[in-house]
mmCIF file of C-alpha atoms in Angstrom:
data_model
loop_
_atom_site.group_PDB
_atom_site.id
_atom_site.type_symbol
_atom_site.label_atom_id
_atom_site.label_comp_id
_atom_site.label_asym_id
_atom_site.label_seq_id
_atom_site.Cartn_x
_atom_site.Cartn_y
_atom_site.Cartn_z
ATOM 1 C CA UNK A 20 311.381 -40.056 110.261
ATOM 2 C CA UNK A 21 310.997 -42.901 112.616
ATOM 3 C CA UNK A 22 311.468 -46.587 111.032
ATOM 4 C CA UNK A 23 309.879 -47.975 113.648
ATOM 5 C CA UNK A 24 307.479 -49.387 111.284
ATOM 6 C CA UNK A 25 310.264 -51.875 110.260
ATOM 7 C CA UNK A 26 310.231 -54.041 113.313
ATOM 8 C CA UNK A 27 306.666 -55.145 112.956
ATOM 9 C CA UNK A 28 306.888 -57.949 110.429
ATOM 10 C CA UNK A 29 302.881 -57.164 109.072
ATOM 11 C CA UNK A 30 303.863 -53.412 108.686
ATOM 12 C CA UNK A 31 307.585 -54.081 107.289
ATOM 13 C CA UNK A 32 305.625 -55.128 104.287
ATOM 14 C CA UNK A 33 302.662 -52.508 104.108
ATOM 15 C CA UNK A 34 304.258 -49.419 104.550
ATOM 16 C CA UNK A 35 306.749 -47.724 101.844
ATOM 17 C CA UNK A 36 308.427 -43.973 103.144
ATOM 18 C CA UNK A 37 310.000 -42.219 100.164
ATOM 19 C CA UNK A 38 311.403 -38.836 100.104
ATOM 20 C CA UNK A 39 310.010 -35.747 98.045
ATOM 21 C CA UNK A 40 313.157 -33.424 97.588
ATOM 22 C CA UNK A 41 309.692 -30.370 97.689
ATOM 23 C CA UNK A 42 309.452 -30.857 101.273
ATOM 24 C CA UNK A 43 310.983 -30.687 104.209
ATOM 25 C CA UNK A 44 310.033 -31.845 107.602
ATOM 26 C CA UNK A 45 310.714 -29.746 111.003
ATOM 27 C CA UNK A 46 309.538 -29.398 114.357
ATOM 28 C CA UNK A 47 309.669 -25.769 116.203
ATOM 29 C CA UNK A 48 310.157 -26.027 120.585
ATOM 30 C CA UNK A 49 309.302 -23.051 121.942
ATOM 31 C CA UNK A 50 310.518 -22.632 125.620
ATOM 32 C CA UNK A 51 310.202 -18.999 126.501
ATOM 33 C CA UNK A 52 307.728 -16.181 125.985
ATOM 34 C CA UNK A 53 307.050 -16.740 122.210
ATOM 35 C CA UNK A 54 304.486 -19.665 121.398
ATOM 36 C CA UNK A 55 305.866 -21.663 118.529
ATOM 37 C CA UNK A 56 303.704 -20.651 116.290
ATOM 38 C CA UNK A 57 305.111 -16.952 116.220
ATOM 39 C CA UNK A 58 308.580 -17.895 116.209
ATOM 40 C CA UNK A 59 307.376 -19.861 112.938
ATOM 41 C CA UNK A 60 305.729 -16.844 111.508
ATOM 42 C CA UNK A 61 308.629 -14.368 112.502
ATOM 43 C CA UNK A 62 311.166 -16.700 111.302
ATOM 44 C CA UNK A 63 309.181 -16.477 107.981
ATOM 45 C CA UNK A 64 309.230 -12.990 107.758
ATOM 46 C CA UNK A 65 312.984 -12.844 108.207
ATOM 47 C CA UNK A 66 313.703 -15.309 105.557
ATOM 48 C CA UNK A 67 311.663 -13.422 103.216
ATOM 49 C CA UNK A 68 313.700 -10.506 103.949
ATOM 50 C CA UNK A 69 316.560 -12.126 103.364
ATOM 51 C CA UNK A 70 315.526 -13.648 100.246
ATOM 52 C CA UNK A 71 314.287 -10.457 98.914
ATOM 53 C CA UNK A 72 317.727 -8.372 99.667
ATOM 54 C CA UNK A 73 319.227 -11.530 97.396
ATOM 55 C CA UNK A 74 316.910 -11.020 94.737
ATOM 56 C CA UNK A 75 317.248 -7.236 94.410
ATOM 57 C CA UNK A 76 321.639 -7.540 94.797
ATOM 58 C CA UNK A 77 321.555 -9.992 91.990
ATOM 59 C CA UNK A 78 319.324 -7.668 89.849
ATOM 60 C CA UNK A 79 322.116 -4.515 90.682
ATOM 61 C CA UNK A 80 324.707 -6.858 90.076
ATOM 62 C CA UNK A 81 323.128 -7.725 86.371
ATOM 63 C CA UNK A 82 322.425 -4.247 85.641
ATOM 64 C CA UNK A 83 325.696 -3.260 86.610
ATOM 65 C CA UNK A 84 327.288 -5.982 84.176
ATOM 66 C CA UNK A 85 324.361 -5.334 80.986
ATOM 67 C CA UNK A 86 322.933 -8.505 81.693
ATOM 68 C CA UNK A 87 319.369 -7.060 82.410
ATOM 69 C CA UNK A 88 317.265 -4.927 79.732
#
C-alpha cells in the first residue's frame, strides 16, 4: 500500500489506512497466453481443491480416531 499520501502535509492529516486482517490485497501479471483473469479463476479452482482434499483427510482422520459421530 503506497504511503505516498504522507508527504503531502494537507493529506498527512486527512487520510487514515488501517488494516482488516479479512482481506488481502494482490495484483495478478499475466505475460503469456492466459489473460489474468483466468489464471485468477484457475488458481481458484485449485485452491478449492486443495482445500477440499484437507477437509475430507481431517474428517478420515476423526473417524479413524472416534472423534466424529
Amino acid at each position: 500500500m503506497s504511503r505516498n499520501y504522507m508527504r503531502n502535509p494537507i493529506l498527512k492529516d486527512a487520510v487514515k489506512i488501517t488494516r482488516d486482517p479479512q482481506h488481502f490485497i494482490f495484483s495478478i501479471e499475466s505475460v503469456g497466453m492466459m489473460p489474468a483473469a483466468v489464471v485468477l479463476a484457475e488458481s481458484l479452482r485449485v485452491l478449492k481443491e486443495k482445500c477440499q482434499n484437507i477437509i475430507r483427510l481431517v474428517d478420515e482422520e476423526m473417524e479413524t480416531d472416534g472423534l466424529m459421530e
